[in-house]
Coordinates of C-alpha atoms and ligand atoms in Angstrom, one line a residue:
M24 CA 8.9 56.3 -71.1
M25 CA 5.7 55.5 -73.0
R26 CA 3.6 56.9 -70.1
H27 CA 5.5 60.2 -70.2
V28 CA 5.1 60.6 -74.0
L29 CA 1.3 59.9 -73.7
L30 CA 0.9 62.3 -70.8
A31 CA 2.8 65.0 -72.7
L32 CA 0.6 64.4 -75.7
S33 CA -2.5 64.7 -73.5
M34 CA -1.7 68.4 -73.3
R35 CA -2.1 68.8 -77.1
P36 CA -5.8 69.1 -77.9
A37 CA -5.0 69.5 -81.7
I38 CA -4.0 65.8 -81.8
G39 CA -7.4 65.0 -80.3
R40 CA -9.2 66.9 -83.1
W41 CA -7.2 64.9 -85.6
M42 CA -8.0 61.6 -83.7
E43 CA -11.7 62.4 -83.7
R44 CA -11.8 61.8 -87.4
V45 CA -10.4 58.3 -87.1
P46 CA -13.0 55.6 -86.6
A47 CA -10.6 53.3 -84.7
T48 CA -10.1 56.1 -82.1
R49 CA -13.8 56.6 -81.7
R50 CA -14.3 52.8 -81.0
L51 CA -11.6 52.8 -78.4
V52 CA -12.8 56.1 -76.8
R53 CA -16.2 54.4 -76.4
R54 CA -14.6 51.8 -74.2
F55 CA -13.9 54.4 -71.6
V56 CA -16.5 57.2 -72.3
A57 CA -20.2 56.5 -72.2
G58 CA -21.0 58.9 -75.0
A59 CA -21.4 62.5 -75.9
S60 CA -24.5 63.4 -73.9
A61 CA -25.7 63.3 -70.3
E62 CA -28.4 60.9 -71.4
D63 CA -25.7 58.4 -72.7
A64 CA -24.1 58.4 -69.2
L65 CA -27.4 58.2 -67.3
V66 CA -28.4 55.1 -69.3
V67 CA -25.1 53.4 -68.5
L68 CA -25.5 54.4 -64.8
E69 CA -29.0 53.0 -64.6
G70 CA -27.6 49.7 -65.9
L71 CA -24.9 49.7 -63.3
N72 CA -27.4 50.4 -60.4
A73 CA -29.5 47.6 -61.7
R74 CA -26.5 45.3 -61.3
G75 CA -26.0 46.4 -57.6
L76 CA -23.2 48.9 -58.4
M77 CA -23.1 52.5 -57.2
G78 CA -22.3 55.1 -59.8
A79 CA -20.4 58.4 -60.2
V80 CA -20.6 60.7 -63.2
T81 CA -18.1 63.1 -64.7
Y82 CA -18.9 65.5 -67.5
L83 CA -15.6 65.6 -69.3
G84 CA -13.8 68.9 -69.6
E85 CA -11.0 70.8 -67.8
N86 CA -9.2 74.1 -67.9
V87 CA -12.1 76.1 -69.4
A88 CA -11.1 79.4 -70.9
T89 CA -14.2 81.5 -70.4
P90 CA -16.9 82.0 -67.7
A91 CA -19.5 80.9 -70.2
D92 CA -17.8 77.5 -70.6
A93 CA -17.6 77.2 -66.8
E94 CA -21.3 78.1 -66.5
R95 CA -22.2 75.4 -69.1
A96 CA -20.3 72.8 -67.1
T97 CA -22.1 74.0 -63.9
Q98 CA -25.5 73.8 -65.6
T99 CA -24.8 70.3 -66.8
Y100 CA -24.0 69.2 -63.3
L101 CA -27.2 70.8 -62.0
H102 CA -29.1 68.9 -64.7
L103 CA -27.4 65.6 -63.7
L104 CA -28.3 66.2 -60.1
D105 CA -32.0 66.7 -61.1
E106 CA -32.0 63.6 -63.2
I107 CA -30.3 61.5 -60.5
K108 CA -33.1 62.5 -58.1
R109 CA -35.9 62.1 -60.7
R110 CA -34.6 58.6 -61.7
N111 CA -33.9 57.7 -58.1
L112 CA -30.3 56.7 -58.9
N113 CA -27.5 55.9 -56.5
V114 CA -25.1 58.1 -58.4
L115 CA -23.0 61.1 -57.4
P116 CA -21.2 63.8 -59.5
S117 CA -17.4 63.8 -59.6
L118 CA -16.1 67.0 -61.0
K119 CA -13.0 69.0 -61.8
L120 CA -12.5 72.5 -60.4
T121 CA -10.8 73.7 -63.6
H122 CA -14.0 72.7 -65.4
L123 CA -16.0 75.0 -63.1
G124 CA -13.6 77.9 -63.8
L125 CA -10.7 77.6 -61.3
D126 CA -8.2 79.1 -63.9
L127 CA -10.5 82.1 -64.2
G128 CA -10.2 82.9 -60.5
Q129 CA -11.4 81.6 -57.2
Q130 CA -14.6 83.7 -57.3
V131 CA -16.0 82.1 -60.5
C132 CA -15.2 78.6 -59.3
V133 CA -16.6 79.2 -55.8
A134 CA -19.8 80.5 -57.2
N135 CA -20.2 77.5 -59.6
L136 CA -19.2 74.9 -57.0
S137 CA -21.5 76.4 -54.4
A138 CA -24.4 76.2 -56.9
V139 CA -23.7 72.5 -57.4
L140 CA -23.4 71.9 -53.7
E141 CA -26.6 73.7 -52.9
R142 CA -28.5 71.6 -55.5
A143 CA -26.7 68.4 -54.2
R144 CA -27.8 69.2 -50.7
A145 CA -31.4 69.8 -51.8
T146 CA -31.4 66.5 -53.7
G147 CA -29.6 64.6 -50.9
T148 CA -26.5 63.7 -53.1
R149 CA -22.9 63.6 -52.2
V150 CA -20.3 65.3 -54.5
W151 CA -16.7 64.4 -55.1
V152 CA -14.1 67.0 -56.2
D153 CA -11.4 65.3 -58.4
M154 CA -7.7 66.2 -58.0
E155 CA -5.9 67.5 -61.0
S156 CA -2.2 68.2 -61.6
S157 CA 0.0 69.4 -58.7
V158 CA -0.4 73.0 -59.9
Y159 CA -3.9 72.9 -58.5
T160 CA -3.3 70.8 -55.3
D161 CA -3.2 73.7 -52.8
R162 CA -6.1 75.6 -54.4
T163 CA -8.2 72.5 -54.6
L164 CA -7.6 71.6 -50.9
A165 CA -8.2 75.2 -49.9
L166 CA -11.5 75.3 -51.7
Y167 CA -12.5 71.9 -50.3
A168 CA -11.9 73.2 -46.7
R169 CA -13.9 76.4 -47.5
L170 CA -16.9 74.7 -49.1
R171 CA -17.2 71.5 -47.1
P172 CA -19.5 73.2 -44.5
L173 CA -22.0 73.6 -47.4
N174 CA -22.2 69.8 -47.8
S175 CA -20.5 67.7 -45.1
H176 CA -20.3 64.7 -47.4
L177 CA -18.3 66.7 -49.9
G178 CA -15.5 64.4 -51.0
C179 CA -11.9 65.2 -52.1
V180 CA -9.1 63.2 -53.6
V181 CA -5.5 62.5 -52.6
Q182 CA -2.9 61.1 -55.0
A183 CA -0.5 58.5 -53.6
Y184 CA 2.3 59.5 -56.1
L185 CA 2.6 63.0 -54.6
R186 CA 5.3 63.3 -51.9
R187 CA 3.2 65.8 -50.0
T188 CA 0.2 63.6 -49.6
P189 CA 0.8 62.1 -46.2
T190 CA 0.9 65.7 -44.8
D191 CA -2.2 66.7 -46.6
L192 CA -4.0 63.5 -45.5
E193 CA -3.4 64.3 -41.8
R194 CA -5.3 67.6 -42.2
L195 CA -8.1 65.8 -43.9
I196 CA -8.2 63.1 -41.2
D197 CA -8.4 65.8 -38.5
V198 CA -11.7 67.0 -40.0
G199 CA -13.1 63.5 -40.6
A200 CA -13.2 64.1 -44.4
T201 CA -14.6 62.0 -47.2
V202 CA -11.5 61.0 -49.2
R203 CA -10.8 59.2 -52.5
L204 CA -7.4 57.6 -52.6
C205 CA -6.0 57.2 -56.1
K206 CA -2.4 56.6 -57.4
G207 CA -2.4 59.8 -59.6
A208 CA -2.8 60.3 -63.3
Y209 CA -0.8 63.4 -64.4
R210 CA 2.8 64.0 -65.5
E211 CA 4.7 65.4 -62.5
P212 CA 8.4 66.1 -61.9
P213 CA 10.3 63.7 -59.7
A214 CA 10.7 66.4 -57.0
I215 CA 6.9 66.4 -56.6
A216 CA 5.8 62.8 -57.4
Y217 CA 7.5 59.4 -57.1
P218 CA 8.7 58.5 -60.6
D219 CA 9.0 54.8 -59.8
K220 CA 5.7 52.8 -59.8
R221 CA 6.9 50.6 -56.9
D222 CA 7.3 53.7 -54.7
V223 CA 3.8 54.8 -55.7
D224 CA 2.4 51.3 -54.8
R225 CA 4.2 51.4 -51.4
A226 CA 2.8 54.9 -50.7
Y227 CA -0.7 53.7 -51.7
R228 CA -0.5 50.8 -49.2
R229 CA 0.7 53.1 -46.4
L230 CA -2.2 55.5 -47.1
I231 CA -4.7 52.6 -47.0
D232 CA -3.3 51.8 -43.5
R233 CA -3.6 55.4 -42.4
L234 CA -7.2 55.9 -43.8
L235 CA -8.4 52.7 -42.1
A236 CA -6.6 53.4 -38.8
P237 CA -8.8 53.4 -35.7
D238 CA -8.3 57.2 -35.0
A239 CA -9.2 58.1 -38.6
L240 CA -12.3 56.0 -38.5
A241 CA -13.2 57.5 -35.0
R242 CA -13.1 61.0 -36.6
G243 CA -15.6 59.9 -39.3
V244 CA -13.3 59.5 -42.2
Y245 CA -14.9 57.7 -45.2
T246 CA -12.7 56.5 -48.0
G247 CA -13.2 55.6 -51.7
F248 CA -10.3 53.4 -52.6
A249 CA -10.0 54.2 -56.3
T250 CA -7.9 51.5 -58.0
H251 CA -8.1 48.5 -60.4
D252 CA -4.9 47.0 -58.9
D253 CA -5.5 43.5 -57.4
R254 CA -2.6 44.0 -55.0
M255 CA -4.1 47.3 -53.6
L256 CA -7.5 45.7 -53.4
A257 CA -6.1 42.7 -51.5
H258 CA -4.4 45.2 -49.1
V259 CA -7.8 46.9 -48.4
R260 CA -9.5 43.6 -47.8
D261 CA -6.7 42.5 -45.4
R262 CA -7.1 45.6 -43.3
V263 CA -10.9 45.5 -43.4
R264 CA -10.8 41.9 -42.2
E265 CA -8.1 42.5 -39.5
R266 CA -9.9 45.5 -38.1
R267 CA -13.3 43.8 -38.5
L268 CA -14.7 46.9 -40.2
A269 CA -18.4 47.0 -40.8
G270 CA -19.9 48.5 -44.0
G271 CA -20.4 52.2 -44.4
R272 CA -16.7 53.2 -43.7
F273 CA -15.3 52.7 -47.2
E274 CA -16.0 51.8 -50.8
I275 CA -14.0 50.6 -53.8
Q276 CA -14.1 52.9 -56.9
M277 CA -13.3 52.1 -60.5
L278 CA -13.5 53.7 -63.9
Y279 CA -16.0 52.6 -66.5
G280 CA -14.5 50.4 -69.1
I281 CA -11.4 49.4 -67.1
R282 CA -11.4 45.7 -66.1
P283 CA -15.2 45.7 -66.5
E284 CA -15.7 42.3 -65.0
L285 CA -14.1 43.3 -61.7
P286 CA -16.8 45.5 -60.1
T287 CA -19.4 42.7 -60.2
R288 CA -16.9 40.1 -58.9
L289 CA -16.1 42.4 -55.9
T290 CA -19.8 43.2 -55.1
G291 CA -20.3 39.4 -55.2
D292 CA -17.7 39.2 -52.5
G293 CA -19.7 41.7 -50.4
L294 CA -17.6 44.8 -51.1
P295 CA -19.4 48.1 -51.9
V296 CA -18.3 49.3 -55.4
R297 CA -18.8 52.5 -57.3
V298 CA -18.1 52.9 -61.0
L299 CA -17.3 56.3 -62.4
V300 CA -18.8 57.0 -65.8
S301 CA -17.5 59.8 -68.0
F302 CA -19.3 61.5 -70.9
G303 CA -18.9 64.5 -73.2
E304 CA -17.3 65.8 -76.3
D305 CA -14.1 66.8 -74.5
W306 CA -12.7 63.3 -74.1
Y307 CA -9.2 63.8 -75.2
G308 CA -7.2 64.5 -72.0
Y309 CA -9.2 61.8 -70.1
F310 CA -8.6 59.3 -72.9
M311 CA -4.9 59.9 -73.2
R312 CA -4.5 59.5 -69.4
R313 CA -6.2 56.1 -69.7
L314 CA -3.9 55.1 -72.6
A315 CA -0.9 56.2 -70.5
E316 CA -1.9 53.9 -67.6
R317 CA -1.6 50.8 -69.8
P318 CA 0.7 50.4 -72.8
A319 CA -1.5 47.5 -74.0
N320 CA -4.2 50.1 -74.8
V321 CA -1.9 51.8 -77.2
L322 CA -1.2 48.5 -79.0
F323 CA -4.9 47.9 -79.2
F324 CA -5.4 51.4 -80.7
F325 CA -2.7 50.9 -83.4
K326 CA -4.0 47.4 -84.3
N327 CA -7.5 48.9 -84.8
L328 CA -6.0 51.9 -86.7
A329 CA -4.1 49.5 -89.1
R330 CA -7.3 47.4 -89.6
S331 CA -9.4 50.4 -90.4
Ligands
FAD26 C1 -12.9 56.2 -59.6 C2 -11.6 56.8 -59.9 C3 -11.4 58.2 -59.8 C4 -10.1 58.7 -60.1 N1 -9.9 60.1 -59.9 C5 -8.7 60.6 -60.0 C6 -8.4 61.9 -59.7 O1 -9.3 62.7 -59.2 N2 -7.2 62.4 -59.9 C7 -6.2 61.6 -60.5 O2 -5.0 62.0 -60.6 N3 -6.4 60.3 -60.8 C8 -7.7 59.8 -60.6 N4 -7.9 58.5 -61.0 C9 -6.9 57.7 -61.8 C10 -5.8 57.1 -60.9 O3 -5.0 58.0 -60.3 C11 -5.0 56.1 -61.7 O4 -4.3 56.8 -62.7 C12 -5.8 54.9 -62.3 O5 -6.8 54.5 -61.5 C13 -4.8 53.7 -62.6 O6 -4.3 53.3 -61.4 P1 -4.6 51.9 -60.7 O7 -4.7 52.1 -59.2 O8 -5.7 51.2 -61.3 O9 -3.3 51.1 -60.8 P2 -2.4 50.6 -62.1 O10 -1.2 50.1 -61.5 O11 -2.2 51.8 -63.0 O12 -3.2 49.5 -62.8 C14 -3.6 48.3 -62.1 C15 -4.2 47.4 -63.1 O13 -5.5 47.9 -63.6 C16 -5.6 47.8 -65.0 N5 -5.7 49.1 -65.6 C17 -5.4 50.3 -65.0 N6 -5.6 51.3 -65.8 C18 -6.0 50.8 -67.0 C19 -6.4 51.3 -68.2 N7 -6.3 52.7 -68.5 N8 -6.8 50.5 -69.2 C20 -6.9 49.2 -69.0 N9 -6.5 48.6 -67.8 C21 -6.1 49.4 -66.8 C22 -4.5 47.0 -65.5 O14 -4.8 45.6 -65.4 C23 -3.4 47.3 -64.5 O15 -2.4 46.2 -64.4 C24 -9.1 57.9 -60.6 C25 -9.3 56.5 -60.7 C26 -10.5 56.0 -60.4 C27 -10.6 54.5 -60.5

């Protein structure tokens, strides 16, 4: 119930503008968002690399309304790629297609994503394309298939909560894709996504098994298991151990600020871990999705609000 309310509120940016004026919100936002500028994120990413963790970076923003906004997002990713190269960081961009102009038409988005992929190829960096709400699933997968030849390490995302995902995944396995498996963070109708968390968890486990199956690995599939859930992580470990998988076939991915002690513990156990760091002024939708994932965050927010 709480999750649905928060996800519905995440579509109301006016609330974000009000929240911006509340110091308690700013403090909580800082837990999940590195700061307003690319430099804020790069400093955090340097620190993560120094601790043996790989990084990913997202410039926050989605559903831009003008080509100029999409262009600004594209230029920011080009700048990030240059800085990643200059600072010799083990970091890749993870971006949203609606930030690069998908709502403005395929042409705008293809031109912007192509520019990012060209620069990524020149700087030897992999790029991951996030998955947004189900309104965009077909278009995102179609663009992924179209542009992957520009950067064979282009990654895409599948969401375990979507009923369609097993079918989509078979197509991605056929081409030996680089895939992030996440549970899914948007508000979706029950006809499209499992409403019960237990079904989502069951689906996630089945998809782990599929992504680490011998035929998927033989085709070159590489997976980022994006989760903070101990039970999902244990399932990955079990399969890796059973199948005696060497490194280079998968990684664990987590979001900056969520269970911050966990990435170091997992690298200590020999698992490759990447932490995704977000930055930017447009934090509202991202922040509300993080609140929706854990009611305790809402409690923390209101306690701070009362205190301030
Ligand atoms: C690297 C990365 C990339 C992602 N990319 C996408 C994407 O492209 N598209 C998409 O739809 N979703 C994406 N997500 C979000 C994902 O779909 C989930 O919403 C999110 O990861 C929470 O699911 P979980 O697997 O951690 O499991 P959950 O069952 O939600 O959480 C497991 C445990 O993790 C901790 N936890 C989880 N979330 C929080 C939080 N917000 N605050 C504090 N503790 C928390 C709690 O201890 C919780 O018990 C991404 C997640 C990660 C880690």
